[in-house]
Amino acid sequence: MNKTFFIGLMSGTSMDAIDAVLVKFNGDIPTLIASHQEPMPEKVFKDLNKLCSPEHDEINRLGQIDRTMGKLFATAVNKLLTLSGVKKEQVIAIGSHGQTIRHMPNLNMGFTLQVGDPNTIAAETGIDVIADFRGKDIALGGQGAPLVPAFHQYVFSKPQQKRIILNIGGIANITFLPGNEHQVLGFDTGPGNTLMDAWIQRVKQEPYDKSGHWAASGTTSPEMLKQLLSHPYFSLSSPKSTGRELFSYSWLEQQLTNFINLEEADIQSTLLDLTCLSIAKDILALSENGELFVCGGGAYNTHLIQRLSQQLPHYQIHTTEKLGISPQWVESIAFAWLAMRYEYALPGNLPAVTGATHSAILGGKYCAD
């Protein structure tokens, strides 16, 4: 039986679900065959959140959640195959990003850590797994992130045309495609949905602010927004990357001590503007006009996109659907693409984006047999 397909697995900083895609490639260009979203069980979500902040007995909890997430990723793969009617023998490899629980590339000995044991995924699915994509880039002096701009360059770029791809997950990141492959840039702009999600989960026990309705009901506090934007991260030049370790609920609580009289909806509105203004600032520093294509969960937050468009009046804003890929599946397809690049011994990073000393084949293989 011919092996034709790759599978991509992605669980992002929002930690709300696992995205699984079945993909076929023509060169570097993907065709999405099937997709599946596996919800994150509430207990696993809580355990992951605990691991994102230092506590006691971390090693035992880390080992167990690593295996647990491996099984959950495998469940997503097996359900995807059932849905598509494709047999495991037809799949060349699974590209698994894993769930990031620490991303600390700027320490004296920088590191990044994802859970979702690839040995478990391979054993439970019977398919080879390519994983640990970020480690090689960090070993080469890079940030290990963002990795998806390399995929954006191959799939979304257009010669002599300026495009920006904006991914709004828990963290927001942008890829600048200037129409010249040697000048591609990409970096994390700061919080995407993570602070808004954390606030609505704490106050209203809802997973996220659907379409930004709650934020739309509030009024942004200019004083609080100014304080939030004074965070040193927003002044860093690229390459740079960040995560929930920096923009955490604990950090938000510290910021709120000076604003205890604000209405809860006003805080949500302010957090939405923090995301929009930090994104817009970095985009405008790259180019005052062009095409902007949005992917990730934030693409479905209509109020966020509305406010962002006010900050970027000279940009044509669309979702990546206009480029042929649904906003929901861009990142998981990117990790199928990285698995394909590994399988054919092709580099997967862009040193100009991550800061690595040179391009390299990313990941390692975990065999099913």
mmCIF file of C-alpha atoms in Angstrom:
data_model
loop_
_atom_site.group_PDB
_atom_site.id
_atom_site.type_symbol
_atom_site.label_atom_id
_atom_site.label_comp_id
_atom_site.label_asym_id
_atom_site.label_seq_id
_atom_site.Cartn_x
_atom_site.Cartn_y
_atom_site.Cartn_z
ATOM 1 C CA MET A 1 0.000 0.000 0.000
ATOM 2 C CA ASN A 2 1.472 3.338 -1.067
ATOM 3 C CA LYS A 3 2.286 5.804 1.666
ATOM 4 C CA THR A 4 0.952 9.168 0.545
ATOM 5 C CA PHE A 5 -0.165 11.285 3.480
ATOM 6 C CA PHE A 6 1.209 13.256 6.408
ATOM 7 C CA ILE A 7 -0.617 14.151 9.621
ATOM 8 C CA GLY A 8 -0.100 17.395 11.527
ATOM 9 C CA LEU A 9 -0.907 17.838 15.224
ATOM 10 C CA MET A 10 -1.065 21.205 16.958
ATOM 11 C CA SER A 11 -2.018 22.204 20.476
ATOM 12 C CA GLY A 12 -1.381 25.904 20.966
ATOM 13 C CA THR A 13 -1.013 28.302 23.871
ATOM 14 C CA SER A 14 -4.798 28.495 24.335
ATOM 15 C CA MET A 15 -4.712 24.780 25.280
ATOM 16 C CA ASP A 16 -8.387 24.341 24.441
ATOM 17 C CA ALA A 17 -8.139 21.525 21.891
ATOM 18 C CA ILE A 18 -5.867 19.465 19.656
ATOM 19 C CA ASP A 19 -6.081 20.192 15.935
ATOM 20 C CA ALA A 20 -5.349 17.201 13.697
ATOM 21 C CA VAL A 21 -5.097 17.340 9.901
ATOM 22 C CA LEU A 22 -4.515 14.806 7.149
ATOM 23 C CA VAL A 23 -2.523 16.363 4.306
ATOM 24 C CA LYS A 24 -1.142 15.434 0.901
ATOM 25 C CA PHE A 25 1.734 17.461 -0.592
ATOM 26 C CA ASN A 26 2.624 18.414 -4.132
ATOM 27 C CA GLY A 27 6.152 19.660 -3.544
ATOM 28 C CA ASP A 28 5.701 22.096 -0.656
ATOM 29 C CA ILE A 29 2.054 22.878 -1.438
ATOM 30 C CA PRO A 30 -0.456 21.115 0.850
ATOM 31 C CA THR A 31 -3.921 19.798 0.125
ATOM 32 C CA LEU A 32 -6.092 19.314 3.206
ATOM 33 C CA ILE A 33 -7.789 15.912 3.014
ATOM 34 C CA ALA A 34 -9.482 15.761 6.430
ATOM 35 C CA SER A 35 -9.440 17.520 9.784
ATOM 36 C CA HIS A 36 -10.492 16.797 13.352
ATOM 37 C CA GLN A 37 -10.511 18.795 16.580
ATOM 38 C CA GLU A 38 -10.151 16.831 19.817
ATOM 39 C CA PRO A 39 -11.414 18.806 22.843
ATOM 40 C CA MET A 40 -9.052 19.168 25.795
ATOM 41 C CA PRO A 41 -10.517 17.364 28.827
ATOM 42 C CA GLU A 42 -11.062 19.780 31.717
ATOM 43 C CA LYS A 43 -8.735 17.912 34.081
ATOM 44 C CA VAL A 44 -5.932 17.869 31.494
ATOM 45 C CA PHE A 45 -6.472 21.590 30.842
ATOM 46 C CA LYS A 46 -6.124 22.319 34.577
ATOM 47 C CA ASP A 47 -3.042 20.097 34.910
ATOM 48 C CA LEU A 48 -1.381 21.852 31.953
ATOM 49 C CA ASN A 49 -2.112 25.258 33.453
ATOM 50 C CA LYS A 50 -0.503 24.203 36.726
ATOM 51 C CA LEU A 51 2.634 23.102 34.903
ATOM 52 C CA CYS A 52 2.888 26.468 33.165
ATOM 53 C CA SER A 53 3.691 28.024 36.566
ATOM 54 C CA PRO A 54 6.424 26.749 38.931
ATOM 55 C CA GLU A 55 5.123 24.554 41.776
ATOM 56 C CA HIS A 56 6.238 21.590 43.882
ATOM 57 C CA ASP A 57 6.468 17.976 42.649
ATOM 58 C CA GLU A 58 6.798 19.149 39.052
ATOM 59 C CA ILE A 59 8.831 16.172 37.796
ATOM 60 C CA ASN A 60 6.179 13.540 38.604
ATOM 61 C CA ARG A 61 3.407 15.724 37.224
ATOM 62 C CA LEU A 62 5.470 16.473 34.115
ATOM 63 C CA GLY A 63 6.105 12.789 33.410
ATOM 64 C CA GLN A 64 2.461 11.866 33.766
ATOM 65 C CA ILE A 65 1.053 14.739 31.712
ATOM 66 C CA ASP A 66 3.637 13.980 28.999
ATOM 67 C CA ARG A 67 2.208 10.462 28.644
ATOM 68 C CA THR A 68 -1.385 11.676 29.035
ATOM 69 C CA MET A 69 -0.955 14.206 26.246
ATOM 70 C CA GLY A 70 0.718 11.563 24.091
ATOM 71 C CA LYS A 71 -2.372 9.386 24.422
ATOM 72 C CA LEU A 72 -4.642 12.352 23.707
ATOM 73 C CA PHE A 73 -2.687 13.238 20.552
ATOM 74 C CA ALA A 74 -2.923 9.583 19.479
ATOM 75 C CA THR A 75 -6.692 9.623 20.053
ATOM 76 C CA ALA A 76 -6.934 12.665 17.779
ATOM 77 C CA VAL A 77 -4.970 10.846 15.061
ATOM 78 C CA ASN A 78 -7.019 7.660 15.280
ATOM 79 C CA LYS A 79 -10.310 9.585 15.117
ATOM 80 C CA LEU A 80 -8.980 11.586 12.145
ATOM 81 C CA LEU A 81 -8.147 8.389 10.267
ATOM 82 C CA THR A 82 -11.552 6.895 11.029
ATOM 83 C CA LEU A 83 -13.239 10.069 9.808
ATOM 84 C CA SER A 84 -11.219 10.154 6.575
ATOM 85 C CA GLY A 85 -11.318 6.443 5.780
ATOM 86 C CA VAL A 86 -7.533 6.475 5.325
ATOM 87 C CA LYS A 87 -5.567 3.537 6.745
ATOM 88 C CA LYS A 88 -2.528 4.078 8.969
ATOM 89 C CA GLU A 89 -0.390 2.215 6.411
ATOM 90 C CA GLN A 90 -0.997 5.088 3.972
ATOM 91 C CA VAL A 91 0.514 7.704 6.296
ATOM 92 C CA ILE A 92 4.220 8.474 5.973
ATOM 93 C CA ALA A 93 4.566 10.257 9.311
ATOM 94 C CA ILE A 94 2.868 12.394 11.949
ATOM 95 C CA GLY A 95 4.306 15.835 12.685
ATOM 96 C CA SER A 96 3.524 16.637 16.325
ATOM 97 C CA HIS A 97 4.197 20.067 17.793
ATOM 98 C CA GLY A 98 3.353 18.976 21.338
ATOM 99 C CA GLN A 99 1.927 21.217 24.040
ATOM 100 C CA THR A 100 4.325 23.934 25.167
ATOM 101 C CA ILE A 101 4.558 24.287 28.934
ATOM 102 C CA ARG A 102 7.760 26.355 29.086
ATOM 103 C CA HIS A 103 9.370 28.566 26.460
ATOM 104 C CA MET A 104 12.457 30.257 27.870
ATOM 105 C CA PRO A 105 14.856 30.895 24.959
ATOM 106 C CA ASN A 106 16.463 33.999 26.501
ATOM 107 C CA LEU A 107 17.957 32.379 29.590
ATOM 108 C CA ASN A 108 21.726 31.904 29.807
ATOM 109 C CA MET A 109 21.002 28.309 28.747
ATOM 110 C CA GLY A 110 17.792 28.795 26.801
ATOM 111 C CA PHE A 111 15.291 26.000 26.364
ATOM 112 C CA THR A 112 11.779 25.164 25.230
ATOM 113 C CA LEU A 113 9.706 22.283 26.550
ATOM 114 C CA GLN A 114 6.704 20.567 24.985
ATOM 115 C CA VAL A 115 4.748 17.590 26.344
ATOM 116 C CA GLY A 116 2.944 14.900 24.380
ATOM 117 C CA ASP A 117 5.284 11.887 24.386
ATOM 118 C CA PRO A 118 5.958 10.993 20.720
ATOM 119 C CA ASN A 119 6.819 7.400 21.683
ATOM 120 C CA THR A 120 3.299 7.038 23.043
ATOM 121 C CA ILE A 121 1.781 8.575 19.902
ATOM 122 C CA ALA A 122 3.770 6.144 17.721
ATOM 123 C CA ALA A 123 2.813 3.127 19.855
ATOM 124 C CA GLU A 124 -0.885 4.044 19.982
ATOM 125 C CA THR A 125 -1.244 4.851 16.259
ATOM 126 C CA GLY A 126 1.264 2.532 14.591
ATOM 127 C CA ILE A 127 2.671 5.489 12.634
ATOM 128 C CA ASP A 128 6.141 7.066 12.764
ATOM 129 C CA VAL A 129 6.195 10.413 14.560
ATOM 130 C CA ILE A 130 8.389 13.450 13.906
ATOM 131 C CA ALA A 131 8.539 15.711 16.967
ATOM 132 C CA ASP A 132 10.737 18.081 18.985
ATOM 133 C CA PHE A 133 10.956 20.600 16.142
ATOM 134 C CA ARG A 134 12.040 23.555 18.263
ATOM 135 C CA GLY A 135 15.038 22.033 20.034
ATOM 136 C CA LYS A 136 17.486 22.062 17.104
ATOM 137 C CA ASP A 137 16.832 25.737 16.369
ATOM 138 C CA ILE A 138 17.509 26.655 20.011
ATOM 139 C CA ALA A 139 20.675 24.527 19.970
ATOM 140 C CA LEU A 140 21.795 26.657 17.008
ATOM 141 C CA GLY A 141 21.334 29.869 18.997
ATOM 142 C CA GLY A 142 17.792 30.599 17.819
ATOM 143 C CA GLN A 143 14.543 31.292 19.647
ATOM 144 C CA GLY A 144 13.003 28.009 18.530
ATOM 145 C CA ALA A 145 10.027 30.127 17.469
ATOM 146 C CA PRO A 146 8.139 31.067 15.499
ATOM 147 C CA LEU A 147 8.654 28.145 13.118
ATOM 148 C CA VAL A 148 5.534 28.600 11.008
ATOM 149 C CA PRO A 149 6.919 31.575 8.963
ATOM 150 C CA ALA A 150 8.965 29.102 6.901
ATOM 151 C CA PHE A 151 5.714 27.388 5.945
ATOM 152 C CA HIS A 152 4.057 30.754 5.261
ATOM 153 C CA GLN A 153 6.910 31.655 2.911
ATOM 154 C CA TYR A 154 6.522 28.522 0.806
ATOM 155 C CA VAL A 155 2.711 28.518 0.732
ATOM 156 C CA PHE A 156 1.470 32.117 0.987
ATOM 157 C CA SER A 157 4.146 34.357 -0.524
ATOM 158 C CA LYS A 158 3.647 36.126 -3.856
ATOM 159 C CA PRO A 159 6.597 37.600 -5.798
ATOM 160 C CA GLN A 160 6.918 41.389 -5.623
ATOM 161 C CA GLN A 161 3.895 41.702 -3.323
ATOM 162 C CA LYS A 162 3.939 42.627 0.373
ATOM 163 C CA ARG A 163 1.903 40.306 2.560
ATOM 164 C CA ILE A 164 1.681 39.819 6.286
ATOM 165 C CA ILE A 165 0.337 36.616 7.837
ATOM 166 C CA LEU A 166 -1.006 37.197 11.348
ATOM 167 C CA ASN A 167 -1.645 34.221 13.605
ATOM 168 C CA ILE A 168 -3.707 35.060 16.685
ATOM 169 C CA GLY A 169 -3.600 32.109 19.057
ATOM 170 C CA GLY A 170 -2.867 32.427 22.761
ATOM 171 C CA ILE A 171 0.167 34.413 21.603
ATOM 172 C CA ALA A 172 0.064 36.511 18.425
ATOM 173 C CA ASN A 173 2.792 36.276 15.812
ATOM 174 C CA ILE A 174 3.362 37.799 12.404
ATOM 175 C CA THR A 175 5.203 36.782 9.257
ATOM 176 C CA PHE A 176 6.300 39.528 6.866
ATOM 177 C CA LEU A 177 6.442 38.297 3.286
ATOM 178 C CA PRO A 178 7.936 41.170 1.274
ATOM 179 C CA GLY A 179 7.912 39.318 -2.042
ATOM 180 C CA ASN A 180 11.583 38.390 -1.651
ATOM 181 C CA GLU A 181 12.326 35.101 0.130
ATOM 182 C CA HIS A 182 15.625 36.411 1.521
ATOM 183 C CA GLN A 183 13.922 39.189 3.504
ATOM 184 C CA VAL A 184 11.194 37.227 5.291
ATOM 185 C CA LEU A 185 10.718 38.222 8.921
ATOM 186 C CA GLY A 186 8.614 36.711 11.696
ATOM 187 C CA PHE A 187 8.217 37.070 15.449
ATOM 188 C CA ASP A 188 5.760 37.033 18.339
ATOM 189 C CA THR A 189 4.115 40.417 18.882
ATOM 190 C CA GLY A 190 2.864 39.561 22.394
ATOM 191 C CA PRO A 191 -0.433 38.309 23.816
ATOM 192 C CA GLY A 192 -3.118 37.196 21.415
ATOM 193 C CA ASN A 193 -6.061 35.555 23.173
ATOM 194 C CA THR A 194 -4.288 34.352 26.310
ATOM 195 C CA LEU A 195 -5.039 37.275 28.664
ATOM 196 C CA MET A 196 -8.586 37.754 27.369
ATOM 197 C CA ASP A 197 -9.243 34.028 27.798
ATOM 198 C CA ALA A 198 -7.741 33.991 31.287
ATOM 199 C CA TRP A 199 -9.864 36.964 32.390
ATOM 200 C CA ILE A 200 -13.200 35.654 31.100
ATOM 201 C CA GLN A 201 -12.454 32.192 32.498
ATOM 202 C CA ARG A 202 -11.791 33.691 35.930
ATOM 203 C CA VAL A 203 -14.722 36.134 35.983
ATOM 204 C CA LYS A 204 -17.463 34.418 33.963
ATOM 205 C CA GLN A 205 -16.230 30.784 33.866
ATOM 206 C CA GLU A 206 -16.495 30.857 30.073
ATOM 207 C CA PRO A 207 -13.695 29.438 27.897
ATOM 208 C CA TYR A 208 -13.354 32.501 25.652
ATOM 209 C CA ASP A 209 -15.074 35.750 24.652
ATOM 210 C CA LYS A 210 -17.103 34.609 21.628
ATOM 211 C CA SER A 211 -16.790 37.134 18.788
ATOM 212 C CA GLY A 212 -15.479 39.645 21.368
ATOM 213 C CA HIS A 213 -19.009 40.454 22.590
ATOM 214 C CA TRP A 214 -17.996 40.992 26.221
ATOM 215 C CA ALA A 215 -15.075 43.221 25.268
ATOM 216 C CA ALA A 216 -17.412 45.188 22.974
ATOM 217 C CA SER A 217 -19.689 45.907 25.939
ATOM 218 C CA GLY A 218 -16.847 47.573 27.859
ATOM 219 C CA THR A 219 -14.815 50.750 27.540
ATOM 220 C CA THR A 220 -11.026 50.635 27.368
ATOM 221 C CA SER A 221 -9.075 52.324 30.168
ATOM 222 C CA PRO A 222 -6.338 54.480 28.562
ATOM 223 C CA GLU A 223 -4.352 54.462 31.823
ATOM 224 C CA MET A 224 -4.398 50.680 32.171
ATOM 225 C CA LEU A 225 -3.623 50.205 28.490
ATOM 226 C CA LYS A 226 -0.621 52.506 28.770
ATOM 227 C CA GLN A 227 0.664 50.549 31.771
ATOM 228 C CA LEU A 228 0.253 47.191 29.990
ATOM 229 C CA LEU A 229 2.024 48.471 26.881
ATOM 230 C CA SER A 230 4.990 49.580 29.006
ATOM 231 C CA HIS A 231 6.039 45.922 29.352
ATOM 232 C CA PRO A 232 9.663 45.657 28.095
ATOM 233 C CA TYR A 233 8.755 42.893 25.629
ATOM 234 C CA PHE A 234 6.974 45.356 23.370
ATOM 235 C CA SER A 235 10.195 47.350 22.945
ATOM 236 C CA LEU A 236 12.351 44.377 21.954
ATOM 237 C CA SER A 237 13.534 44.052 18.384
ATOM 238 C CA SER A 238 13.245 40.756 16.527
ATOM 239 C CA PRO A 239 14.081 37.926 16.622
ATOM 240 C CA LYS A 240 11.877 37.527 19.678
ATOM 241 C CA SER A 241 9.342 35.037 21.005
ATOM 242 C CA THR A 242 7.238 34.769 24.129
ATOM 243 C CA GLY A 243 4.587 32.654 25.839
ATOM 244 C CA ARG A 244 2.258 32.193 28.783
ATOM 245 C CA GLU A 245 5.260 32.332 31.137
ATOM 246 C CA LEU A 246 5.556 36.080 30.481
ATOM 247 C CA PHE A 247 1.963 37.102 29.795
ATOM 248 C CA SER A 248 0.321 35.038 32.517
ATOM 249 C CA TYR A 249 -2.723 35.540 34.714
ATOM 250 C CA SER A 250 -0.346 36.207 37.611
ATOM 251 C CA TRP A 251 1.187 39.090 35.639
ATOM 252 C CA LEU A 252 -2.286 40.406 34.838
ATOM 253 C CA GLU A 253 -3.254 40.319 38.529
ATOM 254 C CA GLN A 254 -0.211 42.434 39.365
ATOM 255 C CA GLN A 255 -1.204 44.978 36.716
ATOM 256 C CA LEU A 256 -4.760 45.184 38.071
ATOM 257 C CA THR A 257 -3.716 46.315 41.544
ATOM 258 C CA ASN A 258 -3.835 49.932 40.358
ATOM 259 C CA PHE A 259 -7.211 49.491 38.657
ATOM 260 C CA ILE A 260 -9.415 47.722 41.194
ATOM 261 C CA ASN A 261 -12.332 50.072 40.477
ATOM 262 C CA LEU A 262 -12.576 49.206 36.786
ATOM 263 C CA GLU A 263 -15.623 47.330 35.553
ATOM 264 C CA GLU A 264 -14.868 43.747 34.540
ATOM 265 C CA ALA A 265 -15.998 44.347 30.937
ATOM 266 C CA ASP A 266 -13.754 47.428 30.775
ATOM 267 C CA ILE A 267 -10.776 45.247 31.681
ATOM 268 C CA GLN A 268 -11.704 42.818 28.895
ATOM 269 C CA SER A 269 -11.953 45.705 26.428
ATOM 270 C CA THR A 270 -8.546 46.964 27.546
ATOM 271 C CA LEU A 271 -6.994 43.520 27.091
ATOM 272 C CA LEU A 272 -8.431 43.312 23.585
ATOM 273 C CA ASP A 273 -6.890 46.691 22.757
ATOM 274 C CA LEU A 274 -3.565 45.509 24.197
ATOM 275 C CA THR A 275 -3.595 42.689 21.643
ATOM 276 C CA CYS A 276 -4.656 44.972 18.780
ATOM 277 C CA LEU A 277 -2.258 47.833 19.482
ATOM 278 C CA SER A 278 0.780 45.607 20.053
ATOM 279 C CA ILE A 279 0.055 43.784 16.772
ATOM 280 C CA ALA A 280 -0.568 47.012 14.839
ATOM 281 C CA LYS A 281 2.590 48.671 16.173
ATOM 282 C CA ASP A 282 4.789 45.863 14.882
ATOM 283 C CA ILE A 283 2.979 45.610 11.548
ATOM 284 C CA LEU A 284 3.273 49.354 10.872
ATOM 285 C CA ALA A 285 6.977 49.237 11.697
ATOM 286 C CA LEU A 286 7.357 46.768 8.819
ATOM 287 C CA SER A 287 5.110 48.468 6.286
ATOM 288 C CA GLU A 288 2.421 51.141 6.323
ATOM 289 C CA ASN A 289 0.253 49.243 3.834
ATOM 290 C CA GLY A 290 -0.211 45.888 2.206
ATOM 291 C CA GLU A 291 -2.282 42.734 2.496
ATOM 292 C CA LEU A 292 -2.938 41.170 5.900
ATOM 293 C CA PHE A 293 -4.207 37.604 6.211
ATOM 294 C CA VAL A 294 -5.339 36.381 9.646
ATOM 295 C CA CYS A 295 -5.385 32.829 10.981
ATOM 296 C CA GLY A 296 -5.776 31.171 14.384
ATOM 297 C CA GLY A 297 -8.702 31.433 16.783
ATOM 298 C CA GLY A 298 -8.502 35.221 16.822
ATOM 299 C CA ALA A 299 -9.576 35.296 13.180
ATOM 300 C CA TYR A 300 -13.094 34.472 14.425
ATOM 301 C CA ASN A 301 -13.175 37.305 16.968
ATOM 302 C CA THR A 302 -15.096 39.801 14.848
ATOM 303 C CA HIS A 303 -14.752 42.663 17.324
ATOM 304 C CA LEU A 304 -10.986 42.151 17.563
ATOM 305 C CA ILE A 305 -10.664 42.239 13.772
ATOM 306 C CA GLN A 306 -12.824 45.368 13.654
ATOM 307 C CA ARG A 307 -10.620 47.214 16.144
ATOM 308 C CA LEU A 308 -7.465 45.975 14.456
ATOM 309 C CA SER A 309 -8.689 47.298 11.096
ATOM 310 C CA GLN A 310 -9.124 50.738 12.696
ATOM 311 C CA GLN A 311 -5.434 50.645 13.651
ATOM 312 C CA LEU A 312 -4.421 49.545 10.130
ATOM 313 C CA PRO A 313 -6.511 51.713 7.787
ATOM 314 C CA HIS A 314 -4.243 51.155 4.755
ATOM 315 C CA TYR A 315 -4.294 47.361 4.945
ATOM 316 C CA GLN A 316 -6.616 44.981 3.147
ATOM 317 C CA ILE A 317 -7.552 42.482 5.871
ATOM 318 C CA HIS A 318 -8.774 38.967 5.064
ATOM 319 C CA THR A 319 -8.490 35.544 6.641
ATOM 320 C CA THR A 320 -6.230 32.881 5.131
ATOM 321 C CA GLU A 321 -9.378 31.318 3.679
ATOM 322 C CA LYS A 322 -8.796 33.737 0.789
ATOM 323 C CA LEU A 323 -5.426 32.039 0.221
ATOM 324 C CA GLY A 324 -6.959 28.574 0.247
ATOM 325 C CA ILE A 325 -6.453 27.420 3.862
ATOM 326 C CA SER A 326 -8.995 27.759 6.661
ATOM 327 C CA PRO A 327 -7.702 29.930 9.560
ATOM 328 C CA GLN A 328 -8.357 27.068 11.970
ATOM 329 C CA TRP A 329 -5.990 24.608 10.295
ATOM 330 C CA VAL A 330 -2.976 26.686 9.183
ATOM 331 C CA GLU A 331 -0.704 25.810 12.110
ATOM 332 C CA SER A 332 -1.508 22.090 12.209
ATOM 333 C CA ILE A 333 -0.897 21.872 8.444
ATOM 334 C CA ALA A 334 2.420 23.644 9.077
ATOM 335 C CA PHE A 335 3.540 20.800 11.349
ATOM 336 C CA ALA A 336 2.554 18.217 8.753
ATOM 337 C CA TRP A 337 4.735 20.287 6.404
ATOM 338 C CA LEU A 338 7.630 20.231 8.887
ATOM 339 C CA ALA A 339 7.300 16.445 9.134
ATOM 340 C CA MET A 340 7.450 16.258 5.337
ATOM 341 C CA ARG A 341 10.565 18.484 5.318
ATOM 342 C CA TYR A 342 12.227 16.200 7.881
ATOM 343 C CA GLU A 343 11.310 13.063 5.917
ATOM 344 C CA TYR A 344 12.951 14.433 2.766
ATOM 345 C CA ALA A 345 15.972 15.910 4.592
ATOM 346 C CA LEU A 346 15.016 19.540 3.920
ATOM 347 C CA PRO A 347 15.559 22.479 6.311
ATOM 348 C CA GLY A 348 12.546 23.702 8.264
ATOM 349 C CA ASN A 349 13.627 26.955 9.923
ATOM 350 C CA LEU A 350 14.359 30.483 8.726
ATOM 351 C CA PRO A 351 17.438 31.819 10.577
ATOM 352 C CA ALA A 352 16.421 35.439 9.844
ATOM 353 C CA VAL A 353 13.229 34.739 11.806
ATOM 354 C CA THR A 354 14.473 32.665 14.750
ATOM 355 C CA GLY A 355 18.045 33.950 15.060
ATOM 356 C CA ALA A 356 19.633 30.512 14.556
ATOM 357 C CA THR A 357 23.152 30.447 13.115
ATOM 358 C CA HIS A 358 21.985 28.516 10.050
ATOM 359 C CA SER A 359 19.056 26.628 8.555
ATOM 360 C CA ALA A 360 18.640 23.020 9.632
ATOM 361 C CA ILE A 361 16.501 19.914 9.408
ATOM 362 C CA LEU A 362 14.218 20.130 12.450
ATOM 363 C CA GLY A 363 12.855 17.375 14.645
ATOM 364 C CA GLY A 364 13.612 13.787 15.431
ATOM 365 C CA LYS A 365 11.915 10.543 14.386
ATOM 366 C CA TYR A 366 10.159 8.166 16.778
ATOM 367 C CA CYS A 367 9.458 4.908 14.955
ATOM 368 C CA ALA A 368 6.276 2.916 15.379
ATOM 369 C CA ASP A 369 8.114 -0.420 14.961
#
